[in-house]
Coordinates of C-alpha atoms in Angstrom, one line a residue:
Chain E
X1 CA 9.2 -39.2 118.7
X2 CA 11.2 -37.8 121.6
X3 CA 10.1 -34.3 122.6
X4 CA 13.0 -32.2 123.9
X5 CA 12.3 -29.1 125.9
X6 CA 13.6 -26.7 128.5
X7 CA 11.8 -25.0 131.5
X8 CA 8.8 -22.8 131.8
X9 CA 9.5 -19.1 131.2
X10 CA 12.2 -20.2 128.9
X11 CA 15.5 -18.3 128.7
X12 CA 18.2 -18.5 126.1
X13 CA 19.7 -21.7 127.5
X14 CA 16.4 -23.4 127.8
X15 CA 15.5 -22.7 124.1
X16 CA 18.9 -23.2 122.5
X17 CA 19.6 -26.4 124.6
X18 CA 16.4 -27.9 123.3
X19 CA 17.4 -27.0 119.7
X20 CA 21.0 -28.2 120.0
X21 CA 20.2 -31.4 121.9
X22 CA 17.4 -32.4 119.5
X23 CA 19.8 -31.8 116.5
X24 CA 22.6 -33.8 118.3
X25 CA 20.2 -36.7 119.0
X26 CA 19.0 -36.7 115.4
X27 CA 22.6 -37.0 114.2
X28 CA 22.8 -40.0 116.5
X29 CA 19.8 -41.7 115.0
X30 CA 17.2 -40.6 117.6
X31 CA 13.9 -39.3 116.3
X32 CA 14.0 -36.1 118.5
X33 CA 12.2 -32.7 118.1
X34 CA 12.7 -29.5 120.1
X35 CA 9.8 -27.6 121.7
X36 CA 9.4 -24.7 124.1
X37 CA 7.2 -24.2 127.1
X38 CA 6.5 -20.5 126.7
X39 CA 7.2 -17.2 124.8
X40 CA 10.7 -16.2 123.9
X41 CA 12.3 -13.3 125.9
X42 CA 13.8 -10.5 123.9
X43 CA 17.4 -11.8 124.3
X44 CA 16.4 -15.2 123.0
X45 CA 14.5 -13.7 120.1
X46 CA 17.6 -11.7 119.2
X47 CA 19.8 -14.8 119.4
X48 CA 17.6 -16.9 117.1
X49 CA 17.2 -14.0 114.7
X50 CA 20.9 -13.5 114.4
X51 CA 21.4 -17.3 114.0
X52 CA 18.8 -17.4 111.3
X53 CA 16.8 -20.2 113.0
X54 CA 13.1 -20.5 113.8
X55 CA 11.9 -20.8 117.4
X56 CA 10.9 -24.3 118.3
X57 CA 7.1 -24.9 118.4
X58 CA 5.1 -24.7 121.6
X59 CA 4.9 -28.1 123.2
X60 CA 1.5 -29.6 122.5
X61 CA -0.3 -31.6 125.3
X62 CA 1.4 -34.9 125.7
X63 CA -0.3 -38.2 126.5
X64 CA 0.7 -40.2 129.6
X65 CA 3.7 -42.3 128.9
X66 CA 5.1 -40.1 126.1
X67 CA 8.9 -40.1 125.9
X68 CA 10.5 -36.8 126.7
X69 CA 14.0 -35.3 127.2
X70 CA 14.4 -32.4 129.6
X71 CA 17.1 -29.8 129.2
X72 CA 18.2 -27.1 131.6
X73 CA 15.7 -28.2 134.3
X74 CA 14.5 -31.3 136.1
X75 CA 12.0 -30.1 138.8
X76 CA 8.3 -30.7 138.1
X77 CA 7.4 -27.1 139.2
X78 CA 9.5 -25.8 136.3
X79 CA 8.2 -28.2 133.7
X80 CA 5.0 -29.4 132.0
X81 CA 2.1 -29.8 134.3
X82 CA 1.8 -33.6 133.7
X83 CA 5.5 -34.3 133.9
X84 CA 4.9 -37.1 136.5
X85 CA 2.9 -39.0 133.9
X86 CA 5.5 -38.8 131.2
X87 CA 8.4 -41.1 130.5
X88 CA 11.5 -39.0 131.1
X89 CA 14.3 -40.9 129.2
X90 CA 16.9 -38.2 129.1
X91 CA 18.0 -35.1 131.1
X92 CA 20.8 -32.8 130.4
X93 CA 21.0 -30.2 133.2
X94 CA 23.2 -28.0 135.4
X95 CA 20.8 -27.5 138.3
X96 CA 20.4 -29.3 141.6
X97 CA 18.4 -32.5 141.4
X98 CA 14.8 -31.9 142.6
X99 CA 11.8 -34.2 142.7
X100 CA 12.4 -36.1 139.5
X101 CA 12.0 -39.9 139.4
X102 CA 11.9 -42.3 136.5
X103 CA 10.2 -45.6 135.7
X104 CA 13.2 -47.0 133.8
X105 CA 17.0 -46.4 133.9
X106 CA 17.4 -43.0 132.2
X107 CA 20.2 -41.3 130.5
X108 CA 21.2 -38.4 132.9
X109 CA 23.9 -36.0 132.3
X110 CA 24.3 -33.3 135.1
X111 CA 27.4 -31.3 135.6
X112 CA 27.9 -28.4 138.0
X113 CA 28.8 -25.9 135.3
X114 CA 27.4 -22.5 134.3
X115 CA 25.3 -23.5 131.4
X116 CA 23.6 -26.5 129.7
X117 CA 25.4 -25.4 126.5
X118 CA 28.7 -26.3 128.1
X119 CA 27.6 -29.9 128.7
X120 CA 26.1 -30.1 125.2
X121 CA 29.5 -29.2 123.7
X122 CA 31.1 -32.1 125.7
X123 CA 28.4 -34.5 124.3
X124 CA 29.4 -33.5 120.8
X125 CA 33.0 -34.2 121.5
X126 CA 32.3 -37.5 123.2
X127 CA 30.2 -38.6 120.3
X128 CA 33.1 -37.8 118.0
X129 CA 30.8 -35.3 116.0
X130 CA 32.0 -32.0 114.6
X131 CA 30.3 -28.9 115.9
X132 CA 28.3 -27.2 113.2
X133 CA 28.3 -23.4 113.0
X134 CA 24.7 -23.0 113.9
X135 CA 25.0 -25.3 117.0
X136 CA 28.2 -23.4 118.0
X137 CA 26.4 -20.1 117.9
X138 CA 23.5 -21.4 119.9
X139 CA 25.7 -22.9 122.6
X140 CA 27.9 -19.8 122.7
X141 CA 24.9 -17.6 123.1
X142 CA 23.5 -19.7 125.9
X143 CA 26.8 -19.7 127.8
X144 CA 27.2 -15.9 127.5
X145 CA 23.6 -15.5 128.6
X146 CA 23.7 -17.8 131.7
X147 CA 27.1 -16.6 132.9
X148 CA 26.5 -12.9 131.9
X149 CA 29.7 -13.3 129.9
X150 CA 31.6 -14.7 132.9
X151 CA 30.3 -12.1 135.3
X152 CA 28.2 -14.6 137.2
X153 CA 29.8 -16.6 140.1
X154 CA 28.3 -19.7 138.4
X155 CA 31.0 -19.4 135.7
X156 CA 33.4 -22.4 135.6
X157 CA 36.6 -23.0 133.7
X158 CA 34.6 -25.4 131.5
X159 CA 32.3 -22.5 130.4
X160 CA 35.3 -20.3 129.6
X161 CA 37.0 -23.1 127.6
X162 CA 33.7 -23.8 125.7
X163 CA 33.4 -20.1 124.7
X164 CA 37.0 -20.0 123.5
X165 CA 36.3 -23.1 121.4
X166 CA 32.9 -22.1 120.1
X167 CA 33.4 -18.4 119.1
X168 CA 35.5 -19.1 116.1
X169 CA 33.4 -22.1 115.0
X170 CA 30.3 -19.8 115.3
X171 CA 32.1 -17.0 113.3
X172 CA 31.7 -14.6 116.3
X173 CA 34.9 -12.5 116.2
X174 CA 34.2 -10.0 119.0
X175 CA 32.6 -12.0 121.8
X176 CA 32.2 -9.1 124.2
X177 CA 30.5 -7.0 121.5
X178 CA 28.1 -9.9 120.8
X179 CA 27.4 -10.4 124.5
X180 CA 26.6 -6.7 124.9
X181 CA 24.3 -6.8 121.9
X182 CA 22.5 -9.8 123.5
X183 CA 22.2 -7.9 126.8
X184 CA 21.0 -4.8 125.1
X185 CA 18.3 -6.8 123.3
X186 CA 17.3 -8.3 126.7
X187 CA 17.1 -4.8 128.2
X188 CA 14.9 -3.3 125.5
X189 CA 11.8 -4.0 127.5
X190 CA 9.6 -1.4 125.7
X191 CA 6.0 -1.5 126.8
X192 CA 6.0 -5.0 128.1
X193 CA 3.3 -5.4 130.8
X194 CA 4.6 -5.4 134.4
X195 CA 3.4 -9.0 135.1
X196 CA 5.2 -10.2 132.0
X197 CA 8.4 -8.5 133.2
X198 CA 8.0 -10.2 136.6
X199 CA 7.4 -13.6 135.1
X200 CA 10.0 -13.5 132.3
X201 CA 12.7 -15.2 134.4
X202 CA 10.7 -16.4 137.4
X203 CA 10.7 -19.6 139.4
X204 CA 8.8 -20.8 142.4
X205 CA 10.8 -22.5 145.1
X206 CA 9.6 -24.6 148.1
X207 CA 11.4 -23.6 151.3
X208 CA 11.3 -25.0 154.9
X209 CA 9.4 -28.1 155.9
X210 CA 9.7 -30.8 153.2
X211 CA 6.1 -32.0 153.6
X212 CA 4.4 -28.6 153.9
X213 CA 6.9 -26.1 152.4
X214 CA 6.1 -22.4 151.9
X215 CA 6.3 -21.4 148.3
X216 CA 8.3 -18.3 147.2
X217 CA 8.3 -16.8 143.8
X218 CA 11.6 -15.3 142.8
X219 CA 11.9 -13.2 139.6
X220 CA 15.1 -11.8 138.1
X221 CA 15.4 -9.0 135.6
X222 CA 18.9 -8.9 134.2
X223 CA 19.4 -5.6 132.4
X224 CA 21.9 -3.1 131.3
X225 CA 19.3 -0.4 132.0
X226 CA 18.1 -0.7 135.6
X227 CA 16.9 2.9 135.6
X228 CA 14.1 1.8 133.1
X229 CA 13.0 -1.0 135.4
X230 CA 13.0 1.2 138.6
X231 CA 11.0 3.8 136.6
X232 CA 8.2 1.2 136.6
X233 CA 8.6 0.2 140.2
X234 CA 5.0 1.0 141.3
X235 CA 3.6 -1.2 138.5
X236 CA 6.0 -4.0 139.3
X237 CA 5.1 -4.0 143.0
X238 CA 1.4 -4.1 142.0
X239 CA 2.1 -7.1 139.7
X240 CA 4.0 -8.8 142.5
X241 CA 1.1 -8.4 144.9
X242 CA -1.3 -9.8 142.3
X243 CA 0.8 -12.8 141.6
X244 CA 1.4 -13.5 145.3
X245 CA -2.4 -13.5 146.0
X246 CA -3.3 -15.4 142.8
X247 CA -0.7 -18.2 143.3
X248 CA -1.1 -18.4 147.1
X249 CA 2.6 -17.7 147.7
X250 CA 4.3 -16.9 151.0
X251 CA 6.4 -14.2 149.4
X252 CA 7.5 -12.8 146.1
X253 CA 10.9 -11.3 145.3
X254 CA 12.0 -9.5 142.2
X255 CA 15.8 -8.9 141.8
X256 CA 16.9 -6.3 139.3
X257 CA 20.4 -7.2 138.3
X258 CA 22.6 -4.6 136.7
X259 CA 24.6 -6.7 134.3
X260 CA 27.4 -4.2 133.7
X261 CA 27.9 -3.1 137.3
X262 CA 27.2 -6.5 138.7
X263 CA 24.8 -5.4 141.4
X264 CA 21.4 -6.6 142.6
X265 CA 18.7 -4.3 143.9
X266 CA 15.6 -6.3 144.9
X267 CA 12.0 -5.0 145.1
X268 CA 10.5 -5.4 148.6
X269 CA 6.8 -6.1 148.4
X270 CA 5.8 -6.1 152.1
X271 CA 6.7 -6.9 155.7
X272 CA 7.1 -10.7 155.1
X273 CA 9.6 -10.1 152.3
X274 CA 11.4 -7.4 154.2
X275 CA 11.8 -9.6 157.2
X276 CA 13.2 -12.5 155.2
X277 CA 15.6 -10.3 153.2
X278 CA 17.0 -8.7 156.3
X279 CA 17.1 -12.0 158.2
X280 CA 18.6 -14.1 155.4
X281 CA 21.0 -11.7 153.9
X282 CA 21.8 -9.4 156.8
X283 CA 21.0 -6.2 154.8
X284 CA 19.0 -3.3 156.2
X285 CA 15.7 -3.0 154.4
X286 CA 14.2 0.4 154.5
X287 CA 11.6 1.2 151.9
X288 CA 10.7 -0.7 148.7
X289 CA 14.2 -1.5 147.5
X290 CA 16.8 -3.8 149.2
X291 CA 20.4 -3.5 148.2
X292 CA 21.7 -7.1 147.9
X293 CA 25.1 -6.0 146.7
X294 CA 26.9 -8.2 144.3
X295 CA 24.6 -11.2 144.7
X296 CA 23.7 -11.5 141.0
X297 CA 23.1 -15.3 140.8
X298 CA 19.7 -16.6 142.0
X299 CA 21.0 -20.2 141.7
X300 CA 24.2 -19.6 143.6
X301 CA 23.7 -16.6 145.8
X302 CA 20.0 -16.2 146.5
X303 CA 18.2 -19.6 146.7
X304 CA 20.9 -21.4 148.8
X305 CA 20.8 -18.6 151.4
X306 CA 17.0 -18.7 151.6
X307 CA 17.1 -22.5 151.9
X308 CA 19.5 -22.2 154.8
X309 CA 17.3 -19.4 156.4
X310 CA 14.1 -21.5 156.1
X311 CA 15.7 -24.9 157.0
X312 CA 14.0 -26.6 159.9
X313 CA 16.1 -26.4 163.0
X314 CA 17.3 -29.8 164.2
Chain V
X1 CA 37.6 -36.4 151.5
X2 CA 34.9 -37.7 149.2
X3 CA 33.5 -41.1 150.3
X4 CA 32.6 -43.3 147.3
X5 CA 30.3 -46.3 147.9
X6 CA 27.7 -48.7 146.3
X7 CA 24.5 -50.0 147.7
X8 CA 23.7 -52.1 150.8
X9 CA 24.1 -55.8 150.4
X10 CA 26.9 -55.1 148.0
X11 CA 27.4 -57.1 144.9
X12 CA 30.4 -57.2 142.6
X13 CA 29.4 -54.1 140.7
X14 CA 28.7 -52.1 143.9
X15 CA 32.2 -53.0 145.4
X16 CA 34.3 -52.7 142.2
X17 CA 32.6 -49.6 141.0
X18 CA 33.5 -47.9 144.3
X19 CA 37.1 -49.0 143.9
X20 CA 37.4 -48.0 140.3
X21 CA 35.6 -44.7 140.6
X22 CA 37.6 -43.6 143.6
X23 CA 40.8 -44.5 141.7
X24 CA 39.7 -42.6 138.6
X25 CA 38.7 -39.5 140.7
X26 CA 42.1 -39.7 142.5
X27 CA 43.9 -39.6 139.1
X28 CA 41.8 -36.5 138.3
X29 CA 42.9 -34.8 141.5
X30 CA 39.9 -35.5 143.7
X31 CA 40.6 -36.8 147.2
X32 CA 38.3 -39.8 147.0
X33 CA 38.2 -43.1 148.9
X34 CA 36.2 -46.2 148.3
X35 CA 34.0 -47.8 151.0
X36 CA 31.4 -50.6 151.3
X37 CA 28.1 -50.8 153.1
X38 CA 28.2 -54.5 154.0
X39 CA 29.9 -57.8 153.7
X40 CA 31.3 -59.1 150.5
X41 CA 29.4 -62.0 148.8
X42 CA 31.4 -65.0 147.7
X43 CA 31.7 -63.9 144.1
X44 CA 33.0 -60.5 145.0
X45 CA 35.5 -62.0 147.5
X46 CA 36.7 -64.3 144.6
X47 CA 37.1 -61.3 142.2
X48 CA 39.1 -59.2 144.7
X49 CA 41.3 -62.2 145.6
X50 CA 42.0 -62.9 141.9
X51 CA 42.7 -59.2 141.3
X52 CA 45.0 -59.0 144.4
X53 CA 43.2 -56.1 145.9
X54 CA 41.9 -55.5 149.4
X55 CA 38.2 -55.0 150.0
X56 CA 37.3 -51.4 150.7
X57 CA 36.7 -50.5 154.4
X58 CA 33.2 -50.5 155.9
X59 CA 31.8 -47.0 155.7
X60 CA 32.1 -45.2 159.0
X61 CA 29.2 -43.1 160.3
X62 CA 29.2 -39.8 158.3
X63 CA 28.4 -36.4 159.8
X64 CA 25.6 -34.4 158.2
X65 CA 26.9 -32.5 155.2
X66 CA 29.7 -34.9 154.4
X67 CA 30.4 -35.1 150.7
X68 CA 29.7 -38.5 149.1
X69 CA 29.6 -40.1 145.7
X70 CA 27.1 -42.9 145.0
X71 CA 27.8 -45.7 142.6
X72 CA 25.4 -48.4 141.4
X73 CA 22.5 -47.0 143.3
X74 CA 20.6 -43.8 144.1
X75 CA 17.6 -44.7 146.2
X76 CA 17.7 -43.9 149.9
X77 CA 16.3 -47.3 150.9
X78 CA 19.4 -48.9 149.3
X79 CA 22.0 -46.5 150.8
X80 CA 23.3 -45.3 154.2
X81 CA 20.5 -44.6 156.7
X82 CA 21.3 -40.8 156.9
X83 CA 21.7 -40.3 153.1
X84 CA 19.2 -37.3 153.2
X85 CA 21.6 -35.4 155.5
X86 CA 24.6 -36.0 153.3
X87 CA 25.9 -33.9 150.4
X88 CA 25.7 -36.1 147.3
X89 CA 28.0 -34.5 144.8
X90 CA 28.3 -37.4 142.3
X91 CA 26.3 -40.4 141.2
X92 CA 27.3 -43.0 138.6
X93 CA 24.5 -45.4 138.1
X94 CA 22.5 -47.6 135.7
X95 CA 19.2 -47.9 137.7
X96 CA 16.0 -45.8 137.5
X97 CA 16.1 -42.5 139.4
X98 CA 14.3 -42.8 142.7
X99 CA 14.0 -40.4 145.6
X100 CA 17.3 -38.6 145.4
X101 CA 17.6 -34.9 145.5
X102 CA 20.6 -32.7 146.0
X103 CA 21.3 -29.3 147.6
X104 CA 23.7 -28.2 144.9
X105 CA 24.1 -29.0 141.2
X106 CA 25.6 -32.5 141.2
X107 CA 27.7 -34.5 138.7
X108 CA 25.3 -37.2 137.6
X109 CA 26.1 -39.9 135.1
X110 CA 23.3 -42.4 134.4
X111 CA 23.1 -44.6 131.4
X112 CA 20.6 -47.4 130.7
X113 CA 23.3 -50.1 130.3
X114 CA 23.8 -53.4 132.1
X115 CA 26.5 -52.4 134.6
X116 CA 28.1 -49.4 136.3
X117 CA 31.4 -50.7 135.1
X118 CA 30.4 -50.0 131.5
X119 CA 29.9 -46.4 132.3
X120 CA 33.1 -46.2 134.3
X121 CA 35.0 -47.4 131.2
X122 CA 33.5 -44.5 129.3
X123 CA 34.6 -42.0 131.9
X124 CA 38.2 -43.2 131.6
X125 CA 38.0 -42.7 127.8
X126 CA 36.4 -39.3 128.1
X127 CA 39.0 -38.2 130.6
X128 CA 41.7 -39.3 128.1
X129 CA 43.1 -41.7 130.7
X130 CA 44.5 -45.2 130.0
X131 CA 42.8 -48.1 131.7
X132 CA 45.1 -49.8 134.1
X133 CA 45.1 -53.6 134.3
X134 CA 43.6 -53.7 137.8
X135 CA 40.7 -51.4 136.9
X136 CA 40.1 -53.3 133.7
X137 CA 39.8 -56.6 135.7
X138 CA 37.4 -55.0 138.2
X139 CA 35.2 -53.5 135.5
X140 CA 35.3 -56.7 133.5
X141 CA 34.2 -58.7 136.5
X142 CA 31.4 -56.3 137.3
X143 CA 30.0 -56.5 133.8
X144 CA 30.2 -60.3 133.7
X145 CA 28.5 -60.4 137.1
X146 CA 25.7 -58.0 136.4
X147 CA 24.9 -59.4 132.9
X148 CA 25.5 -63.0 133.9
X149 CA 28.0 -62.9 131.0
X150 CA 25.4 -61.5 128.6
X151 CA 22.7 -64.0 129.6
X152 CA 20.6 -61.3 131.3
X153 CA 18.2 -59.2 129.2
X154 CA 19.7 -56.1 130.8
X155 CA 22.8 -56.6 128.5
X156 CA 23.4 -53.9 126.0
X157 CA 25.8 -53.5 123.1
X158 CA 27.9 -51.1 125.2
X159 CA 28.4 -53.9 127.8
X160 CA 29.6 -56.4 125.1
X161 CA 31.9 -53.8 123.6
X162 CA 33.3 -53.0 127.1
X163 CA 34.1 -56.6 127.8
X164 CA 35.8 -57.0 124.4
X165 CA 38.0 -54.0 125.2
X166 CA 38.6 -54.8 128.8
X167 CA 39.5 -58.6 128.7
X168 CA 42.9 -58.2 127.0
X169 CA 43.8 -55.2 129.1
X170 CA 42.9 -57.2 132.2
X171 CA 44.9 -60.2 130.9
X172 CA 41.9 -62.5 130.9
X173 CA 42.3 -64.8 127.9
X174 CA 39.2 -67.0 128.4
X175 CA 36.4 -64.8 129.4
X176 CA 33.8 -67.6 129.6
X177 CA 36.0 -69.7 131.9
X178 CA 36.6 -66.7 134.1
X179 CA 32.9 -65.9 134.3
X180 CA 32.1 -69.6 135.2
X181 CA 34.7 -69.4 137.9
X182 CA 33.0 -66.3 139.3
X183 CA 29.6 -68.0 139.2
X184 CA 31.0 -71.1 140.8
X185 CA 32.5 -69.0 143.6
X186 CA 29.1 -67.3 144.0
X187 CA 27.4 -70.7 144.2
X188 CA 29.7 -72.1 146.8
X189 CA 27.3 -71.1 149.6
X190 CA 28.7 -73.6 152.2
X191 CA 27.0 -73.3 155.6
X192 CA 26.0 -69.7 155.1
X193 CA 23.0 -69.0 157.4
X194 CA 19.6 -68.9 155.6
X195 CA 18.9 -65.3 156.5
X196 CA 22.3 -64.3 155.1
X197 CA 21.5 -66.1 151.8
X198 CA 18.2 -64.3 151.6
X199 CA 19.7 -60.9 152.3
X200 CA 22.8 -61.3 150.1
X201 CA 21.2 -59.8 147.0
X202 CA 18.1 -58.3 148.5
X203 CA 16.3 -55.0 148.0
X204 CA 13.1 -53.5 149.4
X205 CA 10.8 -51.8 146.9
X206 CA 7.8 -49.6 147.5
X207 CA 4.8 -50.5 145.4
X208 CA 1.4 -49.0 144.8
X209 CA 0.2 -45.7 146.4
X210 CA 3.0 -43.1 146.4
X211 CA 2.2 -41.7 149.8
X212 CA 1.5 -45.0 151.6
X213 CA 3.2 -47.7 149.5
X214 CA 3.4 -51.3 150.5
X215 CA 6.9 -52.5 151.0
X216 CA 8.1 -55.8 149.3
X217 CA 11.4 -57.4 150.0
X218 CA 12.8 -59.2 146.9
X219 CA 15.9 -61.4 147.1
X220 CA 17.7 -63.1 144.3
X221 CA 20.1 -66.0 144.6
X222 CA 22.0 -66.4 141.3
X223 CA 23.6 -69.8 141.3
X224 CA 25.0 -72.6 139.1
X225 CA 23.8 -75.0 141.7
X226 CA 20.1 -74.5 142.4
X227 CA 19.7 -78.0 143.8
X228 CA 21.8 -76.8 146.8
X229 CA 19.5 -73.9 147.4
X230 CA 16.3 -75.9 147.1
X231 CA 17.8 -78.4 149.5
X232 CA 17.6 -75.6 152.1
X233 CA 14.1 -74.6 151.1
X234 CA 12.5 -75.0 154.6
X235 CA 15.2 -72.9 156.3
X236 CA 14.9 -70.2 153.6
X237 CA 11.1 -70.0 154.0
X238 CA 11.5 -69.7 157.7
X239 CA 14.0 -66.9 157.2
X240 CA 11.7 -65.1 154.8
X241 CA 8.9 -65.3 157.4
X242 CA 11.2 -63.8 160.1
X243 CA 12.3 -61.0 157.8
X244 CA 8.8 -60.2 156.7
X245 CA 7.6 -59.9 160.3
X246 CA 10.6 -58.1 161.6
X247 CA 10.7 -55.5 158.8
X248 CA 6.9 -55.0 158.6
X249 CA 6.7 -56.0 154.9
X250 CA 3.7 -56.7 152.8
X251 CA 5.5 -59.6 151.2
X252 CA 8.8 -61.3 150.6
X253 CA 10.0 -63.0 147.4
X254 CA 13.1 -65.0 146.9
X255 CA 14.0 -65.9 143.3
X256 CA 16.5 -68.7 142.7
X257 CA 18.1 -68.0 139.3
X258 CA 19.8 -70.9 137.6
X259 CA 22.6 -68.9 135.8
X260 CA 23.5 -71.6 133.3
X261 CA 20.0 -72.7 132.3
X262 CA 18.6 -69.1 132.6
X263 CA 15.5 -70.0 134.6
X264 CA 13.9 -68.5 137.7
X265 CA 12.1 -70.5 140.4
X266 CA 10.8 -68.3 143.2
X267 CA 10.0 -69.4 146.7
X268 CA 6.4 -68.7 147.7
X269 CA 6.1 -67.7 151.4
X270 CA 2.3 -67.6 151.8
X271 CA -1.1 -66.6 150.4
X272 CA -0.2 -62.9 149.8
X273 CA 2.9 -63.8 147.8
X274 CA 1.0 -66.6 145.9
X275 CA -1.8 -64.2 144.9
X276 CA 0.7 -61.5 143.7
X277 CA 2.9 -63.9 141.7
X278 CA -0.1 -65.5 139.9
X279 CA -1.8 -62.2 139.4
X280 CA 1.2 -60.3 138.2
X281 CA 3.0 -63.0 136.2
X282 CA 0.1 -65.2 135.2
X283 CA 1.8 -68.3 136.4
X284 CA 0.0 -71.0 138.3
X285 CA 1.2 -71.2 141.9
X286 CA 0.7 -74.5 143.6
X287 CA 3.0 -75.2 146.5
X288 CA 6.1 -73.4 147.8
X289 CA 7.8 -72.9 144.4
X290 CA 6.6 -70.7 141.5
X291 CA 8.1 -71.2 138.1
X292 CA 8.8 -67.8 136.6
X293 CA 10.3 -69.2 133.5
X294 CA 13.1 -67.1 131.9
X295 CA 12.5 -64.0 134.0
X296 CA 16.1 -63.8 135.4
X297 CA 16.4 -60.0 135.8
X298 CA 14.9 -58.5 138.9
X299 CA 15.4 -55.0 137.5
X300 CA 14.0 -55.6 134.0
X301 CA 11.6 -58.6 134.4
X302 CA 10.4 -58.7 138.0
X303 CA 10.1 -55.2 139.5
X304 CA 8.5 -53.4 136.5
X305 CA 5.8 -56.1 136.3
X306 CA 5.1 -55.7 140.0
X307 CA 5.0 -51.9 139.7
X308 CA 2.4 -52.3 137.0
X309 CA 0.4 -54.8 139.0
X310 CA 0.3 -52.6 142.1
X311 CA -0.1 -49.3 140.2
X312 CA -3.2 -47.3 141.4
X313 CA -6.0 -47.5 138.8
X314 CA -6.8 -44.2 137.3

């Protein structure tokens, strides 16, 4: 059995890509099953509820040598702890290639598009398989989520074309209304603990020296209701301090992205973070919130800038 | 301009894949140009002469940050010396994934098939582009070369299907006769210096400990005329000793593959090589030639066995 799963702290793309790719592989005769590496966020729970599909099971511990397919990620820091022992036979992803290596020639499908769902649609077409309504809804939801319905600079023509194709197959007549409902679900954070909010869409990146990099944790909260998040600013800063100490990080950033106004205000934990934010982005940092303007994509507008800032000088 | 190139010590797949992929990208509006990383072997020279196409130019030194597309390889040890400084935007390959990483999301297309040419044919189809006669001949030649016209255990159904499709487009009526002519050209080694013979299809592999691996050089001479090669055995062993010392290697192997009889007799340089060959493959090594039987694929039957033999014990 081939276990198919997306990254830790799964988002809508990570969950739906696992479901859709496992279903596609099954139609092609591969004994594949979707799993998840963590709890669903509120947006993903909404998407699966609307689609009438159960969440994939939590991935059980896998023995060394077990065959796995990765979707929506490839770096070991974002995957199962024992990834290096597993037999990665397939990857479908739209991120930069990190530290993955394989023992045998794999099937790899990476494209620089906004969402794994966009690549999965291509795989259906190339296989000559019709797109079923459920798969269409899952891929559509993932693309709307990853691109913030085309607001993110990660959006490509392929993502727009995929949504135009998928919406009628999925039976979604008003795409913007559906996207806003997804974003509202995501923003309904209720009494979620502050550390859970921080870790909901959170990744650790190594910066600087390749052999001895410094590790930075970067969380993003995409919301239509930033006022709610900033109302919990003190709690979130305390959670960031706890995570930084517990995980031995050089710094922790938490970007609050206002989906509808396309702005990013980032919580500033301390002097190290303030220095990096002002040095890397050229913004003035005065107090616990830095205005990063329209930089709403961690992948395209935050991490590359930090990589350049921390790069060893030749 | 995107520079497209295959591995060091290029073989027919490395050269033709660069030519075909650059032409395909150009038809898709990408400013791409094919290059090579070394001299043509006799088979490849024959293929290009028969196809009426010039060899790609030697790759000039590339500045840091230059955009490149890799074909038929992905490991830094088999590529340009400064690969880590370059911007790898595309890879089309059928080998295991090694130490490659990228700064941005790349376009990656890996499939576990016998030849890069087989994947390139799929890319034509997926792009909805007709296959031109020249490209068909180049892809056909590469598949026949890499699979030894289906004799190699690396051969897949996709490779066979690709040959069946490509041969008529290329205007090759008798595929076996064309393959034998390629192999005869490859075997016409004339007065090639021994070190050139050793290095013609030669790769260095790290084995054992990940942090401090031992490096083994493994050459293959695929020939329809093994008697000629063994007639130069003393010269070849001397060249192997020179290369081992000059490159600081733990060992050097040179497999002489009899294409038509599908056998592998491997030159044994010294005690270290004898011990590894007998330990890893369970063959008795007595004298300067070890009989490795029908193990004619370095990728599938030699390197994985050595990786297992050298793997650190848990």
